[in-house]
XYZ file of N, CA and C in Angstrom:
249
model
N -9.153 -0.169 -0.613
C -8.174 -1.229 -0.426
C -8.880 -2.538 -0.118
N -8.289 -3.593 -0.594
C -8.792 -4.933 -0.324
C -7.612 -5.774 0.146
N -7.736 -6.342 1.319
C -6.665 -7.162 1.893
C -7.183 -8.578 2.091
N -6.352 -9.549 1.689
C -6.709 -10.957 1.827
C -5.591 -11.677 2.560
N -5.907 -12.302 3.680
C -4.924 -13.087 4.426
C -4.766 -14.449 3.767
N -3.570 -14.740 3.293
C -3.287 -16.036 2.664
C -3.185 -17.113 3.730
N -2.428 -16.822 4.757
C -2.322 -17.746 5.897
C -2.454 -16.942 7.181
N -2.946 -17.603 8.201
C -3.067 -16.974 9.517
C -2.870 -18.054 10.564
N -1.905 -17.831 11.461
C -1.596 -18.821 12.493
C -1.120 -18.091 13.740
N -1.756 -18.359 14.855
C -1.378 -17.753 16.137
C -1.320 -16.232 16.048
N -2.307 -15.622 15.415
C -2.419 -14.171 15.237
C -1.337 -13.570 14.346
N -0.544 -14.392 13.660
C 0.388 -13.929 12.637
C -0.278 -14.155 11.287
N -0.036 -13.264 10.340
C -0.696 -13.378 9.048
C 0.270 -13.045 7.916
N 0.101 -13.725 6.785
C 0.769 -13.405 5.534
C -0.338 -12.981 4.578
N -0.214 -11.809 3.943
C -1.336 -11.259 3.198
C -0.921 -10.628 1.879
N -1.901 -10.415 1.012
C -1.764 -9.601 -0.199
C -2.783 -8.472 -0.073
N -2.455 -7.339 -0.667
C -3.358 -6.199 -0.591
C -3.324 -5.440 -1.912
N -4.473 -5.004 -2.379
C -4.593 -4.215 -3.606
C -5.391 -2.957 -3.296
N -5.008 -1.856 -3.953
C -5.689 -0.580 -3.744
C -5.897 0.115 -5.078
N -6.959 0.892 -5.141
C -7.256 1.709 -6.308
C -7.929 2.973 -5.808
N -7.588 4.091 -6.398
C -8.219 5.321 -5.956
C -7.897 6.489 -6.853
N -8.421 7.629 -6.503
C -8.184 8.861 -7.236
C -7.365 9.792 -6.359
N -6.306 10.338 -6.947
C -5.460 11.273 -6.212
C -5.962 12.692 -6.429
N -5.959 13.442 -5.373
C -6.329 14.843 -5.428
C -5.086 15.651 -5.117
N -4.718 16.553 -6.022
C -3.482 17.318 -5.896
C -3.784 18.764 -5.554
N -3.078 19.309 -4.597
C -3.199 20.731 -4.267
C -2.476 21.601 -5.288
N -1.413 21.061 -5.870
C -0.585 21.815 -6.798
C -1.259 21.899 -8.170
N -1.139 23.047 -8.800
C -1.658 23.215 -10.158
C -0.662 22.704 -11.199
N 0.545 22.351 -10.763
C 1.580 21.905 -11.689
C 1.209 20.570 -12.337
N 0.582 19.679 -11.581
C 0.160 18.381 -12.097
C -1.337 18.206 -11.864
N -1.968 17.512 -12.786
C -3.408 17.284 -12.652
C -3.681 16.153 -11.666
N -4.944 16.021 -11.269
C -5.348 14.881 -10.457
C -5.098 13.608 -11.255
N -4.942 12.493 -10.578
C -4.659 11.243 -11.273
C -5.254 10.062 -10.549
N -4.933 8.895 -11.048
C -5.407 7.659 -10.434
C -4.243 6.957 -9.752
N -4.568 6.156 -8.751
C -3.566 5.478 -7.943
C -3.882 3.985 -7.903
N -2.861 3.172 -8.170
C -2.998 1.721 -8.106
C -1.882 1.187 -7.225
N -2.169 0.153 -6.466
C -1.148 -0.423 -5.597
C -1.417 -1.916 -5.424
N -0.329 -2.680 -5.345
C -0.422 -4.104 -5.056
C 0.768 -4.463 -4.181
N 0.540 -5.266 -3.148
C 1.647 -5.607 -2.273
C 1.432 -6.902 -1.523
N 2.527 -7.359 -0.939
C 2.502 -8.538 -0.070
C 3.114 -8.132 1.256
N 2.744 -8.846 2.296
C 3.301 -8.496 3.589
C 3.021 -9.542 4.641
N 3.575 -9.298 5.807
C 3.361 -10.171 6.942
C 3.075 -9.310 8.173
N 2.237 -9.824 9.027
C 1.919 -9.159 10.287
C 2.196 -10.139 11.411
N 3.081 -9.778 12.307
C 3.464 -10.651 13.420
C 2.891 -10.102 14.714
N 2.220 -10.954 15.452
C 1.631 -10.551 16.732
C 2.733 -10.280 17.742
N 2.560 -9.212 18.480
C 3.529 -8.857 19.503
C 2.918 -8.969 20.885
N 3.588 -8.392 21.849
C 3.075 -8.384 23.216
C 1.888 -7.436 23.316
N 0.874 -7.855 23.990
C -0.312 -7.014 24.143
C -1.020 -6.820 22.820
N -1.293 -5.560 22.497
C -2.031 -5.259 21.278
C -1.156 -4.778 20.131
N 0.140 -4.645 20.328
C 1.043 -4.164 19.287
C 1.385 -5.277 18.317
N 1.300 -4.991 17.014
C 1.666 -5.939 15.965
C 2.690 -5.292 15.042
N 3.663 -6.077 14.588
C 4.665 -5.595 13.643
C 4.224 -5.963 12.232
N 4.334 -5.002 11.310
C 3.944 -5.221 9.917
C 5.140 -4.924 9.027
N 5.457 -5.870 8.117
C 6.501 -5.694 7.111
C 5.852 -5.977 5.771
N 6.048 -5.061 4.806
C 5.371 -5.216 3.523
C 6.219 -4.700 2.370
N 5.971 -5.247 1.176
C 6.605 -4.825 -0.061
C 5.478 -4.460 -1.016
N 5.476 -3.211 -1.514
C 4.380 -2.708 -2.336
C 4.886 -2.151 -3.658
N 4.087 -2.338 -4.698
C 4.293 -1.699 -5.999
C 3.203 -0.648 -6.156
N 3.592 0.574 -6.525
C 2.645 1.676 -6.677
C 2.711 2.205 -8.103
N 1.574 2.504 -8.668
C 1.512 3.190 -9.954
C 0.577 4.377 -9.798
N 1.114 5.558 -10.098
C 0.324 6.782 -10.048
C 0.203 7.309 -11.465
N -1.013 7.378 -11.979
C -1.267 7.887 -13.323
C -1.420 9.401 -13.248
N -0.359 10.130 -13.656
C -0.340 11.590 -13.578
C 0.158 12.125 -14.913
N -0.630 12.962 -15.553
C -0.198 13.586 -16.801
C 1.014 14.464 -16.539
N 1.982 14.396 -17.431
C 3.174 15.218 -17.284
C 4.417 14.433 -16.905
N 4.245 13.248 -16.351
C 5.385 12.390 -16.050
C 5.705 11.550 -17.289
N 6.888 10.928 -17.321
C 7.252 10.041 -18.420
C 6.217 8.927 -18.523
N 5.699 8.700 -19.720
C 4.622 7.729 -19.972
C 3.357 8.063 -19.181
N 3.242 9.288 -18.708
C 2.086 9.764 -17.930
C 1.818 8.933 -16.691
N 2.877 8.420 -16.098
C 2.721 7.662 -14.855
C 4.032 7.693 -14.069
N 3.901 7.420 -12.799
C 5.048 7.332 -11.897
C 4.944 6.001 -11.171
N 5.900 5.108 -11.409
C 5.915 3.782 -10.782
C 6.967 3.748 -9.685
N 6.663 3.047 -8.602
C 7.629 2.928 -7.516
C 7.396 1.631 -6.745
N 8.419 1.218 -6.031
C 8.365 0.047 -5.151
C 8.782 0.528 -3.768
N 8.071 0.076 -2.749
C 8.415 0.514 -1.406
C 8.470 -0.675 -0.452
N 9.358 -0.579 0.514
C 9.478 -1.546 1.591
C 9.042 -0.826 2.855
N 8.041 -1.367 3.516
C 7.520 -0.706 4.696
C 7.678 -1.558 5.946
N 8.046 -0.925 7.041
C 8.116 -1.570 8.344
C 7.333 -0.668 9.288
N 6.368 -1.266 9.978
C 5.550 -0.446 10.850
C 4.910 -1.248 11.955
N 4.057 -0.581 12.696
C 3.372 -1.191 13.817
C 1.900 -0.866 13.736
N 1.081 -1.763 14.178
C -0.354 -1.502 14.273
C -0.797 -1.798 15.695
N -1.815 -1.094 16.098
C -2.343 -1.227 17.435
C -3.828 -1.600 17.330
N -4.174 -2.783 17.758
C -5.567 -3.228 17.680
C -6.167 -3.252 19.058
């Protein structure tokens, strides 16, 4: 994964992130595949060391056997990080 902060002010950040990797599957039903991801998000500083993260990501999983041999999805994530 590669993350780049576009803006950063008072420990709050707006960022883009890209990922690439190989998926390893336990199931014999589908073969191993490749994984691609791109997203944008924001991280807001909270009290103490807790930070809130909100992000929107596009995922592409290249897996033989799916329509067009890939599975595309979009996800909205809300989470917390502890630094």
